[in-house]
Each structure stands twice: as structure tokens, then as C-alpha cells.
DNA sequence: CGGACTATTGAGACTCCTCAACTAACGTGG
DNA sequence: CCACGTTAGTTGAGGAGTCTCAATAGTCCG
């Protein structure tokens, strides 16, 4: 299986247009993310949107560029990152199907966004989206839910970055990927579409530390790597314990 | 001046009700945050809201509690934090006037929130707010802007946490505080309403490291502490350089 | 003025970072 | 088809920085 296939490009349930994944803030049965848009809303957005298919490692936009579009991720994985003055990069977040990106500040994009795998995007002009939202306040509410969902994700990332131990950070990252990429069919196998360097930039570690942390997790019998772009959780108890041990 | 006075309780421009501070995402003259609500909206919200005045070090709510209210910070400073399994705390964000808090997930508050100074809050039932938002889509748009503003703030916090050097983190934190608490009248003097322990939990450092970093910044002639709850920037050039040196 | 809490300072242990060499994987062109 | 070059990833040794533990100093409040 090629890396790019990890984000399937045309799953049946996505063919009708963009969707938004978020955990609701009201009381509900579980805390699992759910799809927010109904068929009508997705069709409306699809009518406004341009479908864009991009190969891996393609820049979607750069930080500070004029922001004219909002993107809905349909399939594949991307990363949003910032270039720091020192030349280092920090990955602010990975983007998965059902995510929305294109945040601006004063008219300029906040981050650079680059594809990790082959991706399918729905691109909508910011003005068109504003018009759509004006006519459908419920859609705006969905976007608000999504923004708050991202806020919560960002806080979890901050907690991850607060950890001092590399293996712990890596384990938390794996747990995050499992939540976002779980396909149910490969139980305990977590796809790692991104490179070690991407992981390092997300974890706030050096590439070497990620490598060493990976080796450590494997040596401890907690996980087993399956060819560089997948990990299998061997000892779920120890894994969960490590994730929560902060 | 007592610590609690750092967040003035009844400034003239806040008397008419809650307000929301956020940086717009559209192109604008500057990237400074601005007040989003007009007088009518503030009056409407004020009609729905209960004004709550709380003394310092008071818990507003605890994480995992049932979330029934949204709060608009009118005056004073608070902190939103999580208790980690190890017993440690991580401050996710400080809350300043013009901020909104009370995010839930599945009906439960995500963080605990505690006052740092004496504060004035506008408390609105989540259902009442939803009704108000239904009748005024423009208000909902303001909330969306605010959520996105918080998203950007969270990313800056994540970048701060990615730094390895304590003095650099502390300087970035001071810069953040200056943006959020600037009163213009005391140029270069930054108020520090929170304790060193609060700072440490926000910076992801130990209390001792914050103390040492403070001493280091002062020794280098970059800042000068004025009685524990205020810092003055002495060498603005070096200060900015340190803030940006990541 | 005392007592409790908060903050500072010092010494040693631990973890990650940097630099460097080495190995593996991939894609290209001969 | 293979050889090669480039990129990505692993592993080792030394140095920088923070963390923890402990003792001291300072601050706030009754």
C-alpha cells in the first residue's frame, strides 16, 4: 500500500460535498466527533466550492499571503505550520478529512499549509462563504462548533508540548492520530502518513529525539512499527498509561 | 496599588454591558484587537446576563462540571487550567477583559477557571445565548470571530511552549501580557497580576525556573521588576530580539 | 508581631539538543 | 536492470538547559 492511499480520495460518504467533523459541546452520548452538515448544506457548499486535488508535498498557501479562500479537507492529510525566524518549523496542527482551514489575521493567512499525502480539497471564496453563512445561520453555527473543536484540539496539543519526555509526547501524538484516522478495520494499527520530520515539528522535538523515542517505545514492547508509516499498539494498557502519565 | 486594582472593576467604557475583543480576519489597517459588539448588542446581552463580582483566587467552575453558562469577562484577570493526573497544573490561557469563556465538550467544561484578581463577569445561560444568537446572526458571527481569535492565541502559546529556553518563554509571555493589558499610560511597564506559580504553569516550567529566568532577564538589563507584580522593559530592542529569537 | 504561604537561590541528576557518522530507501538516468 | 545520487532516518558522544530536592529569604494577612 502506498503512503498516499492512507487518505482515501473518494470514499462514498464524502462524494456529495464537504463535511465538518467536530465534537459537540452539548451533552451527548459520547464525546466522539460527529459530522455536522446535513445533505442539503453539503450540496450548497459543494455548489460554491471548487474541488482541488493536490499531490503530496504541495504548498496550498504560505503564511502572510493574502487570504482569499477557505478550504474544507475532503480526503488526505495536510499540515499547517509556521516558519520561525531561526529557520525552524513548528507544525501547529495536522489537517484531516472533515477539518476546515484557511484562518487569516488582518487579511493574511496565519500559517503555511502543505499537503502530506495526496488530498482532495473543497475551496470556497471567503466572500462566497460569508454570503452562504448569512443566508444559513445554522451553517454559521456549525462553523462556530468547528472553531471551538479546533480550540480544544489546540489545548491538547499545548498539553502535549508541556511534557518533558519524548516517548510520552510521541505516545500522545499516536493517540491523537488514532482518534483522527481511525478506520476501525485495522484495530490497534495507527497510520503515520507524515514523515518523522513532520512529527518532530509537531512534537517540538528534534528529528533524532523522535527516532530515539520511537526505538524506546518499541524496545519497551508498547508498540511495533510496521514499515515506517504505521505503528501497531502491542500493549494497550501500558500505552494508555504512558499517554495519561503527565 | 493593590494587586486587585490591576484589573479595574468599573471602567466607563464597560458599564453598558459585556464586550468582545478580537482581531478581525479581514484586511484592516492594523492587527490590533478591537471591540466587536455595538451598543445595542451589548445592551441585549446585558439584559440576559447576571453580573457576578468575584474576589481573587475564587474558582468559577471546575473541569468536568456540567456546563450551563457562558461568561464574558468584564474586568480583572482569570486563568483557565487543567489538572493533570500527576497533580501538576497547566494553565491553558489567561482570561482578560473582553474575553469569553465557558467552553464545554459533551456538556462538561473543558477547563477549570479561577479568578486571579477581583473580577467582574457577565454570566449568561447557554440556552439564552443560543436563543439570542438565533435572533441575531451577526452576534453569532462575532462569537465566531472571537473563537478564531482564541485559536490564534492558542497557536502562539504552543509556539511559546516549543521554546527550550526559560528566559525566552518568559519574555514571550511578557509580550503577550503587554498586548492584553496595555493601558498606554504606563509605557513599558507590564502588569503581572498573577503569581509566579501561575506563570510557571502557563509557561510549562517549574516555579524555580521562572524565578531564575526572571533574575536572568534582570541581570541582562532587559527588564526591571517593580515589586513582584510589574515589570518594566528597559532595553526594548533586546527584549524584542529575545521574543523573536526562536 | 507572628505564622503561613510564596518566592529565591544552590547542588546534583536527568533529558534533550547539537554535531557527526552511518545506514536505508527512493527515484532517476544510463 | 543496475548504479548512482539524493533524501530520510538511525545511532553515538558531548554539551546545554531544566527539573527535583533542599534550604533560605521574602511577603502578605490576621
Coordinates of C-alpha atoms (C1' of nucleotides) in Angstrom, one line a residue:
Chain A
X1 CA 0.0 0.0 0.0
X2 CA 1.4 3.4 -0.9
X3 CA 1.6 6.2 1.6
X4 CA -0.9 8.3 -0.4
X5 CA -3.6 5.7 -0.1
X6 CA -3.7 6.2 3.6
X7 CA -6.1 9.1 2.9
X8 CA -8.5 7.5 0.5
X9 CA -9.5 10.0 -2.1
X10 CA -13.1 9.1 -2.9
X11 CA -14.9 7.5 0.0
X12 CA -18.6 7.0 -0.7
X13 CA -19.8 9.2 2.2
X14 CA -17.8 12.2 1.0
X15 CA -18.8 12.3 -2.5
X16 CA -21.7 14.7 -2.0
X17 CA -19.6 17.6 -0.9
X18 CA -17.6 18.9 2.1
X19 CA -18.3 17.9 5.6
X20 CA -17.3 19.1 9.0
X21 CA -16.2 17.0 11.9
X22 CA -16.5 18.2 15.4
X23 CA -17.3 17.2 19.0
X24 CA -20.5 18.9 20.1
X25 CA -20.4 21.0 23.2
X26 CA -23.8 20.0 24.3
X27 CA -24.4 16.9 26.4
X28 CA -24.4 13.8 24.2
X29 CA -24.0 10.1 24.5
X30 CA -20.3 10.1 23.7
X31 CA -17.5 12.6 23.1
X32 CA -16.7 11.3 19.7
X33 CA -16.6 13.8 16.8
X34 CA -19.5 13.7 14.5
X35 CA -20.4 15.1 11.1
X36 CA -22.2 18.4 11.4
X37 CA -23.5 19.2 7.9
X38 CA -26.7 17.7 6.5
X39 CA -27.0 16.7 2.9
X40 CA -28.6 20.0 1.9
X41 CA -25.8 22.1 3.4
X42 CA -23.2 19.9 1.9
X43 CA -24.7 20.3 -1.5
X44 CA -25.0 24.1 -1.1
X45 CA -21.3 24.3 -0.1
X46 CA -20.4 21.9 -2.9
X47 CA -22.1 24.3 -5.4
X48 CA -19.9 27.1 -4.2
X49 CA -16.7 25.1 -4.0
X50 CA -14.0 24.2 -6.4
X51 CA -12.7 20.7 -5.9
X52 CA -8.9 20.7 -5.8
X53 CA -6.8 17.6 -5.9
X54 CA -3.2 18.0 -4.9
X55 CA -0.3 15.6 -4.9
X56 CA 1.8 15.1 -1.8
X57 CA 4.2 17.7 -0.5
X58 CA 2.4 20.6 -2.3
X59 CA 2.1 24.0 -0.7
X60 CA -1.5 25.1 -0.5
X61 CA -0.6 28.6 0.7
X62 CA 2.1 30.4 2.6
X63 CA 1.7 32.3 5.8
X64 CA 1.4 36.1 5.3
X65 CA -0.1 35.5 1.8
X66 CA -3.4 37.3 1.1
X67 CA -6.1 35.0 2.3
X68 CA -9.0 34.8 -0.1
X69 CA -10.1 31.2 0.4
X70 CA -11.4 28.8 3.0
X71 CA -10.7 25.1 2.5
X72 CA -12.6 22.0 3.5
X73 CA -10.5 18.9 3.7
X74 CA -12.3 16.1 1.9
X75 CA -9.6 13.4 1.9
X76 CA -5.9 13.0 2.7
X77 CA -3.7 14.7 5.3
X78 CA -2.1 18.1 5.4
X79 CA 0.0 20.1 7.9
X80 CA -0.4 23.7 9.0
X81 CA 2.9 25.2 10.2
X82 CA 4.9 28.3 10.8
X83 CA 8.4 29.1 9.8
X84 CA 10.3 30.6 12.8
X85 CA 13.0 33.3 12.5
X86 CA 15.6 30.7 13.3
X87 CA 14.6 28.7 10.3
X88 CA 12.9 26.0 12.4
X89 CA 9.4 24.9 11.7
X90 CA 6.6 24.3 14.1
X91 CA 3.6 22.2 12.9
X92 CA 0.6 23.9 14.5
X93 CA -1.8 21.1 13.5
X94 CA -2.3 18.3 11.1
X95 CA -5.4 18.6 8.9
X96 CA -7.6 15.6 8.5
X97 CA -10.8 14.9 6.4
X98 CA -13.6 17.0 7.9
X99 CA -11.3 19.8 9.0
X100 CA -11.5 23.3 7.8
X101 CA -8.5 25.6 7.3
X102 CA -7.6 29.0 5.9
X103 CA -7.6 31.2 9.1
X104 CA -6.5 34.7 8.4
X105 CA -5.5 37.6 10.6
X106 CA -5.9 41.1 9.1
X107 CA -6.4 39.5 5.7
X108 CA -3.3 37.3 5.8
X109 CA -3.0 33.6 6.3
X110 CA -1.7 32.7 9.8
X111 CA 0.1 29.5 8.8
X112 CA 1.5 27.9 5.8
X113 CA -0.3 24.7 4.7
X114 CA 1.3 21.8 2.8
X115 CA -0.1 18.5 1.8
X116 CA 1.3 15.4 3.4
X117 CA -0.5 12.9 1.2
X118 CA -2.5 13.3 -1.9
X119 CA -5.5 15.3 -0.9
X120 CA -8.9 16.4 -2.1
X121 CA -10.0 19.9 -1.0
X122 CA -13.1 22.0 -1.4
X123 CA -12.0 25.5 -2.0
X124 CA -14.5 28.3 -1.3
X125 CA -14.0 32.1 -1.7
X126 CA -14.2 33.8 1.6
X127 CA -16.9 36.2 0.4
X128 CA -19.0 33.4 -1.0
X129 CA -18.8 31.6 2.3
X130 CA -19.8 34.7 4.1
X131 CA -22.8 35.1 1.9
X132 CA -23.8 31.5 2.4
X133 CA -23.4 31.9 6.1
X134 CA -25.6 35.0 6.1
X135 CA -28.4 33.0 4.4
X136 CA -28.0 30.0 6.7
X137 CA -27.3 30.9 10.3
X138 CA -27.3 27.2 11.1
X139 CA -24.3 26.7 8.9
X140 CA -22.6 29.5 10.7
X141 CA -23.3 27.7 13.9
X142 CA -21.6 24.6 12.6
X143 CA -18.6 26.7 11.8
X144 CA -18.6 28.0 15.3
X145 CA -18.7 24.4 16.6
X146 CA -15.8 23.6 14.4
X147 CA -13.8 26.5 15.6
X148 CA -14.4 25.5 19.2
X149 CA -13.5 22.0 18.3
X150 CA -10.1 23.2 17.0
X151 CA -9.7 25.3 20.1
X152 CA -10.0 22.2 22.2
X153 CA -7.5 20.3 19.9
X154 CA -5.1 23.2 20.3
X155 CA -5.2 22.9 24.1
X156 CA -4.5 19.2 23.9
X157 CA -1.5 20.0 21.7
X158 CA -0.3 22.5 24.3
X159 CA -0.6 19.9 27.0
X160 CA 1.4 17.6 24.8
X161 CA 4.1 20.2 24.3
X162 CA 4.3 20.7 28.0
X163 CA 5.6 17.2 28.5
X164 CA 9.3 16.8 29.1
X165 CA 9.7 13.2 28.0
X166 CA 9.9 12.5 24.3
X167 CA 8.3 9.0 24.4
X168 CA 5.3 10.4 26.2
X169 CA 4.9 13.1 23.7
X170 CA 5.1 10.6 20.9
X171 CA 2.6 8.3 22.5
X172 CA 0.2 11.2 22.9
X173 CA 0.7 12.1 19.3
X174 CA -0.1 8.5 18.3
X175 CA -3.3 8.6 20.4
X176 CA -4.3 11.8 18.6
X177 CA -3.7 10.2 15.2
X178 CA -5.7 7.2 16.2
X179 CA -8.6 9.4 17.1
X180 CA -8.4 11.3 13.8
X181 CA -7.6 8.5 11.4
X182 CA -9.2 5.5 12.9
X183 CA -10.7 3.3 10.2
X184 CA -11.9 0.6 12.7
X185 CA -10.9 -2.1 10.2
X186 CA -7.3 -2.2 11.4
X187 CA -7.7 -2.3 15.1
X188 CA -4.6 -1.1 17.1
X189 CA -2.8 -0.1 13.8
X190 CA -2.2 3.6 13.6
X191 CA -1.4 5.1 10.2
X192 CA 1.5 7.6 10.1
X193 CA 1.1 9.3 6.8
X194 CA 3.6 12.1 7.7
X195 CA 7.4 11.9 7.9
X196 CA 9.4 11.7 11.1
X197 CA 10.4 15.3 10.4
X198 CA 6.8 16.4 10.4
X199 CA 6.2 14.5 13.6
X200 CA 9.3 16.2 15.2
X201 CA 8.0 19.6 14.2
X202 CA 4.6 18.8 15.6
X203 CA 6.1 17.5 18.9
X204 CA 8.5 20.3 19.4
X205 CA 11.4 17.7 19.3
X206 CA 14.4 17.2 17.1
X207 CA 14.2 14.5 14.5
X208 CA 16.8 12.5 16.4
X209 CA 14.7 12.6 19.5
X210 CA 11.7 11.3 17.6
X211 CA 13.8 8.5 16.3
X212 CA 15.1 7.6 19.7
X213 CA 11.7 7.8 21.3
X214 CA 10.3 5.5 18.6
X215 CA 13.0 3.0 19.4
X216 CA 12.3 3.3 23.1
X217 CA 8.6 2.6 22.7
X218 CA 9.3 -0.4 20.6
X219 CA 12.0 -1.6 22.9
X220 CA 9.6 -1.4 25.8
X221 CA 7.2 -3.6 23.9
X222 CA 4.5 -0.9 23.8
X223 CA 4.3 -0.5 20.1
X224 CA 5.7 -2.1 17.0
X225 CA 6.5 -0.2 13.8
X226 CA 5.2 -1.7 10.6
X227 CA 7.3 -0.2 7.8
X228 CA 7.8 3.4 8.8
X229 CA 4.3 4.6 8.1
X230 CA 2.3 2.6 10.5
X231 CA 2.5 1.6 14.2
X232 CA 0.7 -1.2 16.0
X233 CA -0.2 -0.8 19.6
X234 CA 1.0 -4.0 21.3
X235 CA 0.5 -3.2 25.0
X236 CA -2.6 -1.1 25.1
X237 CA -2.6 -0.8 28.9
X238 CA 1.0 0.5 29.0
X239 CA 0.2 2.7 26.0
X240 CA -2.7 4.4 27.7
X241 CA -0.8 4.7 31.0
X242 CA 2.0 6.5 29.2
X243 CA -0.4 8.8 27.4
X244 CA -2.0 9.8 30.6
X245 CA 1.1 10.0 32.7
X246 CA 1.5 13.7 32.9
Chain B
X1 CA -1.7 50.0 44.4
X2 CA -3.1 46.6 45.4
X3 CA -2.9 43.7 43.1
X4 CA -6.6 43.6 42.6
X5 CA -6.7 47.1 41.2
X6 CA -4.7 46.0 38.2
X7 CA -7.9 44.9 36.6
X8 CA -10.1 47.9 37.2
X9 CA -13.6 46.9 38.1
X10 CA -15.7 49.6 36.6
X11 CA -14.1 51.4 33.7
X12 CA -16.5 53.7 31.9
X13 CA -16.5 52.0 28.6
X14 CA -17.6 48.7 30.0
X15 CA -20.5 49.9 32.0
X16 CA -23.1 49.3 29.3
X17 CA -22.6 45.5 29.2
X18 CA -20.2 42.8 28.0
X19 CA -17.9 43.3 25.1
X20 CA -15.8 41.0 22.9
X21 CA -12.2 41.7 21.9
X22 CA -10.8 40.1 18.8
X23 CA -8.5 40.7 15.9
X24 CA -10.6 40.6 12.7
X25 CA -9.6 38.2 10.0
X26 CA -10.4 40.6 7.1
X27 CA -7.8 43.0 5.9
X28 CA -7.7 46.1 8.1
X29 CA -5.4 48.9 9.0
X30 CA -3.7 47.2 11.9
X31 CA -3.7 43.8 13.5
X32 CA -4.7 45.1 16.9
X33 CA -7.7 43.6 18.6
X34 CA -10.9 45.6 18.5
X35 CA -14.2 45.6 20.2
X36 CA -16.8 43.7 18.2
X37 CA -20.1 44.4 19.8
X38 CA -22.1 47.5 19.2
X39 CA -24.1 49.3 21.9
X40 CA -27.3 47.5 21.0
X41 CA -25.8 44.1 21.2
X42 CA -24.1 44.8 24.4
X43 CA -27.4 46.0 25.9
X44 CA -29.2 42.9 24.7
X45 CA -26.5 40.7 26.2
X46 CA -26.6 42.7 29.4
X47 CA -30.3 42.1 29.7
X48 CA -29.7 38.4 29.5
X49 CA -26.7 38.4 31.8
X50 CA -26.2 38.3 35.5
X51 CA -23.3 40.4 36.7
X52 CA -21.0 38.5 39.0
X53 CA -18.3 40.0 41.1
X54 CA -15.8 37.6 42.5
X55 CA -12.8 38.1 44.8
X56 CA -9.3 36.9 43.9
X57 CA -8.5 33.2 43.9
X58 CA -12.1 32.1 43.5
X59 CA -13.0 29.0 41.4
X60 CA -15.6 30.0 38.8
X61 CA -16.1 26.4 37.8
X62 CA -14.2 23.1 37.7
X63 CA -13.4 21.0 34.7
X64 CA -15.8 18.1 34.0
X65 CA -18.6 20.0 35.8
X66 CA -21.9 20.4 33.9
X67 CA -21.6 23.4 31.7
X68 CA -24.6 25.6 31.8
X69 CA -23.2 29.1 31.5
X70 CA -21.0 31.2 29.2
X71 CA -19.1 34.0 30.8
X72 CA -18.0 37.4 29.4
X73 CA -15.1 38.8 31.3
X74 CA -15.8 42.5 32.1
X75 CA -12.8 43.4 34.3
X76 CA -10.0 41.7 36.1
X77 CA -7.9 38.6 35.2
X78 CA -8.6 34.9 35.4
X79 CA -6.9 31.7 34.5
X80 CA -8.2 28.6 32.7
X81 CA -6.3 25.5 33.6
X82 CA -6.4 21.7 33.7
X83 CA -5.3 19.4 36.5
X84 CA -3.1 16.6 35.2
X85 CA -3.1 13.1 36.5
X86 CA 0.3 13.7 38.1
X87 CA -1.1 16.5 40.2
X88 CA 0.5 19.2 38.1
X89 CA -1.4 22.0 36.5
X90 CA -1.2 23.5 33.1
X91 CA -2.7 27.0 32.5
X92 CA -4.3 26.9 29.1
X93 CA -4.9 30.6 28.9
X94 CA -5.3 33.7 31.0
X95 CA -8.6 35.5 30.6
X96 CA -8.7 39.2 30.2
X97 CA -11.5 41.8 29.8
X98 CA -13.2 41.3 26.5
X99 CA -12.6 37.5 26.6
X100 CA -15.3 34.9 26.6
X101 CA -15.0 31.6 28.4
X102 CA -17.1 28.5 29.3
X103 CA -16.2 26.1 26.6
X104 CA -17.7 22.7 27.0
X105 CA -17.3 19.3 25.5
X106 CA -20.2 16.9 25.6
X107 CA -21.9 19.1 28.1
X108 CA -18.9 19.4 30.5
X109 CA -16.5 22.2 31.0
X110 CA -13.1 21.6 29.4
X111 CA -11.0 23.5 31.9
X112 CA -11.3 24.8 35.5
X113 CA -11.4 28.6 35.7
X114 CA -10.2 30.6 38.7
X115 CA -10.0 34.3 39.3
X116 CA -6.6 35.8 39.6
X117 CA -7.7 39.3 40.7
X118 CA -11.1 40.6 41.7
X119 CA -13.2 40.2 38.6
X120 CA -16.5 41.3 37.1
X121 CA -18.2 38.7 34.9
X122 CA -21.4 38.7 32.8
X123 CA -22.9 35.2 33.2
X124 CA -25.3 34.0 30.5
X125 CA -27.2 30.7 30.4
X126 CA -26.1 28.7 27.4
X127 CA -29.7 28.3 26.2
X128 CA -30.4 32.0 26.5
X129 CA -27.3 32.8 24.5
X130 CA -28.3 30.3 21.8
X131 CA -31.7 32.0 21.6
X132 CA -30.1 35.4 21.3
X133 CA -27.7 34.1 18.6
X134 CA -30.6 32.7 16.7
X135 CA -32.2 36.0 16.5
X136 CA -29.1 37.9 15.7
X137 CA -26.8 36.0 13.3
X138 CA -24.5 39.0 13.4
X139 CA -23.9 38.3 17.1
X140 CA -23.1 34.7 16.2
X141 CA -20.6 36.0 13.7
X142 CA -18.9 38.0 16.4
X143 CA -18.6 34.9 18.5
X144 CA -17.1 33.0 15.6
X145 CA -14.5 35.8 15.3
X146 CA -13.8 35.5 18.9
X147 CA -13.3 31.8 18.7
X148 CA -10.9 32.2 15.9
X149 CA -9.1 34.9 17.8
X150 CA -8.7 32.4 20.6
X151 CA -7.5 29.8 18.2
X152 CA -4.7 32.1 17.1
X153 CA -3.8 32.9 20.7
X154 CA -3.6 29.2 21.4
X155 CA -1.2 28.7 18.5
X156 CA 1.1 31.5 19.8
X157 CA 1.0 29.7 23.2
X158 CA 2.0 26.5 21.5
X159 CA 4.9 28.2 19.9
X160 CA 6.0 29.6 23.2
X161 CA 5.8 26.2 24.8
X162 CA 8.1 24.9 22.0
X163 CA 10.9 27.0 23.1
X164 CA 13.6 25.4 25.1
X165 CA 15.0 28.4 27.0
X166 CA 13.2 29.7 30.0
X167 CA 14.1 33.4 29.6
X168 CA 12.8 33.4 26.0
X169 CA 9.5 31.8 27.1
X170 CA 9.2 34.4 29.9
X171 CA 9.8 37.3 27.5
X172 CA 7.2 36.0 25.1
X173 CA 4.8 35.8 28.0
X174 CA 5.5 39.3 29.0
X175 CA 4.9 40.4 25.4
X176 CA 1.6 38.6 25.5
X177 CA 0.6 40.3 28.7
X178 CA 1.6 43.7 27.3
X179 CA -0.7 43.2 24.3
X180 CA -3.6 42.2 26.5
X181 CA -3.2 44.5 29.5
X182 CA -1.7 47.6 27.9
X183 CA -3.2 50.7 29.4
X184 CA -0.9 53.1 27.4
X185 CA -0.5 55.3 30.4
X186 CA 2.4 53.4 31.9
X187 CA 4.6 52.9 28.8
X188 CA 6.9 49.9 29.0
X189 CA 5.5 48.8 32.4
X190 CA 3.8 45.5 32.2
X191 CA 1.4 44.4 34.9
X192 CA 1.8 40.9 36.3
X193 CA -1.4 40.3 38.2
X194 CA -0.7 36.5 38.5
X195 CA 1.6 34.7 40.8
X196 CA 4.9 33.2 39.7
X197 CA 3.3 29.8 40.1
X198 CA 0.6 30.8 37.7
X199 CA 3.3 32.0 35.2
X200 CA 5.1 28.7 35.7
X201 CA 2.0 26.7 34.9
X202 CA 1.4 28.8 31.8
X203 CA 4.9 28.6 30.6
X204 CA 5.3 24.8 31.2
X205 CA 8.2 25.5 33.6
X206 CA 8.9 24.9 37.2
X207 CA 8.4 27.7 39.6
X208 CA 12.2 27.7 40.2
X209 CA 12.9 28.1 36.5
X210 CA 10.6 31.1 36.3
X211 CA 12.4 32.7 39.2
X212 CA 15.8 32.0 37.6
X213 CA 14.6 33.3 34.3
X214 CA 13.3 36.5 35.9
X215 CA 16.7 37.0 37.5
X216 CA 18.5 36.3 34.3
X217 CA 16.4 38.9 32.3
X218 CA 17.0 41.5 35.0
X219 CA 20.7 40.7 35.2
X220 CA 21.0 41.1 31.4
X221 CA 19.5 44.6 31.8
X222 CA 16.5 43.7 29.6
X223 CA 13.8 44.3 32.2
X224 CA 13.5 45.5 35.8
X225 CA 11.0 44.2 38.2
X226 CA 9.0 46.6 40.2
X227 CA 7.7 44.9 43.3
X228 CA 6.8 41.5 42.1
X229 CA 3.7 42.4 40.2
X230 CA 5.0 44.6 37.5
X231 CA 8.0 44.6 35.1
X232 CA 9.4 47.5 33.2
X233 CA 11.1 46.9 29.8
X234 CA 14.4 48.6 30.0
X235 CA 16.0 47.5 26.7
X236 CA 13.2 47.3 24.2
X237 CA 15.5 46.3 21.4
X238 CA 17.0 43.3 23.2
X239 CA 13.5 42.4 24.5
X240 CA 12.0 42.2 21.1
X241 CA 15.0 40.4 19.8
X242 CA 14.7 37.8 22.5
X243 CA 10.9 37.4 21.9
X244 CA 11.5 36.8 18.3
X245 CA 14.6 34.6 18.6
X246 CA 13.1 31.2 18.0
Chain C
dC1 C1' 4.3 40.7 65.5
dG2 C1' 3.9 36.0 64.4
dG3 C1' 2.6 32.3 61.0
dA4 C1' 1.7 30.5 56.6
dC5 C1' 2.4 30.8 52.2
dT6 C1' 5.2 32.4 48.1
dA7 C1' 9.4 33.1 46.0
dT8 C1' 14.5 32.9 45.6
dT9 C1' 18.9 30.5 45.4
dG10 C1' 22.1 26.4 45.3
dA11 C1' 23.7 21.5 44.0
dG12 C1' 23.2 17.3 41.5
dA13 C1' 20.5 14.3 38.3
dC14 C1' 18.2 13.8 34.1
dT15 C1' 16.7 14.6 29.3
dC16 C1' 17.0 16.6 25.2
dC17 C1' 19.8 19.2 21.6
dT18 C1' 23.6 19.6 18.5
dC19 C1' 27.1 17.7 15.7
dA20 C1' 28.7 13.9 13.2
dA21 C1' 29.0 9.5 11.0
dC22 C1' 26.5 5.8 9.2
dT23 C1' 22.6 3.2 7.1
dA24 C1' 18.4 2.7 4.5
dA25 C1' 15.1 3.9 1.0
dC26 C1' 13.8 6.0 -3.1
dG27 C1' 13.8 7.8 -7.8
dT28 C1' 16.4 8.8 -11.9
dG29 C1' 19.1 8.1 -15.8
dG30 C1' 22.4 5.5 -18.2
Chain D
dC1 C1' 18.4 -3.7 -14.9
dC2 C1' 21.6 -1.7 -12.2
dA3 C1' 24.4 2.1 -10.5
dC4 C1' 24.2 6.3 -8.6
dG5 C1' 22.9 10.4 -6.0
dT6 C1' 19.7 12.4 -3.1
dT7 C1' 16.8 12.4 0.7
dA8 C1' 15.2 10.4 5.0
dG9 C1' 16.1 8.1 9.1
dT10 C1' 19.1 5.8 12.8
dT11 C1' 22.7 5.7 16.2
dG12 C1' 26.6 7.6 19.2
dA13 C1' 29.1 11.2 22.1
dG14 C1' 29.4 15.5 24.4
dG15 C1' 27.2 19.8 26.0
dA16 C1' 23.3 22.9 27.3
dG17 C1' 19.3 23.5 29.9
dT18 C1' 15.8 22.5 33.0
dC19 C1' 13.9 19.6 36.9
dT20 C1' 14.0 18.0 41.5
dC21 C1' 15.2 18.4 46.3
dA22 C1' 16.5 21.2 49.9
dA23 C1' 17.4 25.3 52.5
dT24 C1' 16.8 30.2 52.8
dA25 C1' 14.6 34.7 52.2
dG26 C1' 10.6 37.4 51.5
dT27 C1' 5.6 38.7 51.5
dC28 C1' 1.0 39.0 52.9
dC29 C1' -2.5 38.8 56.4
dG30 C1' -4.6 38.1 60.6

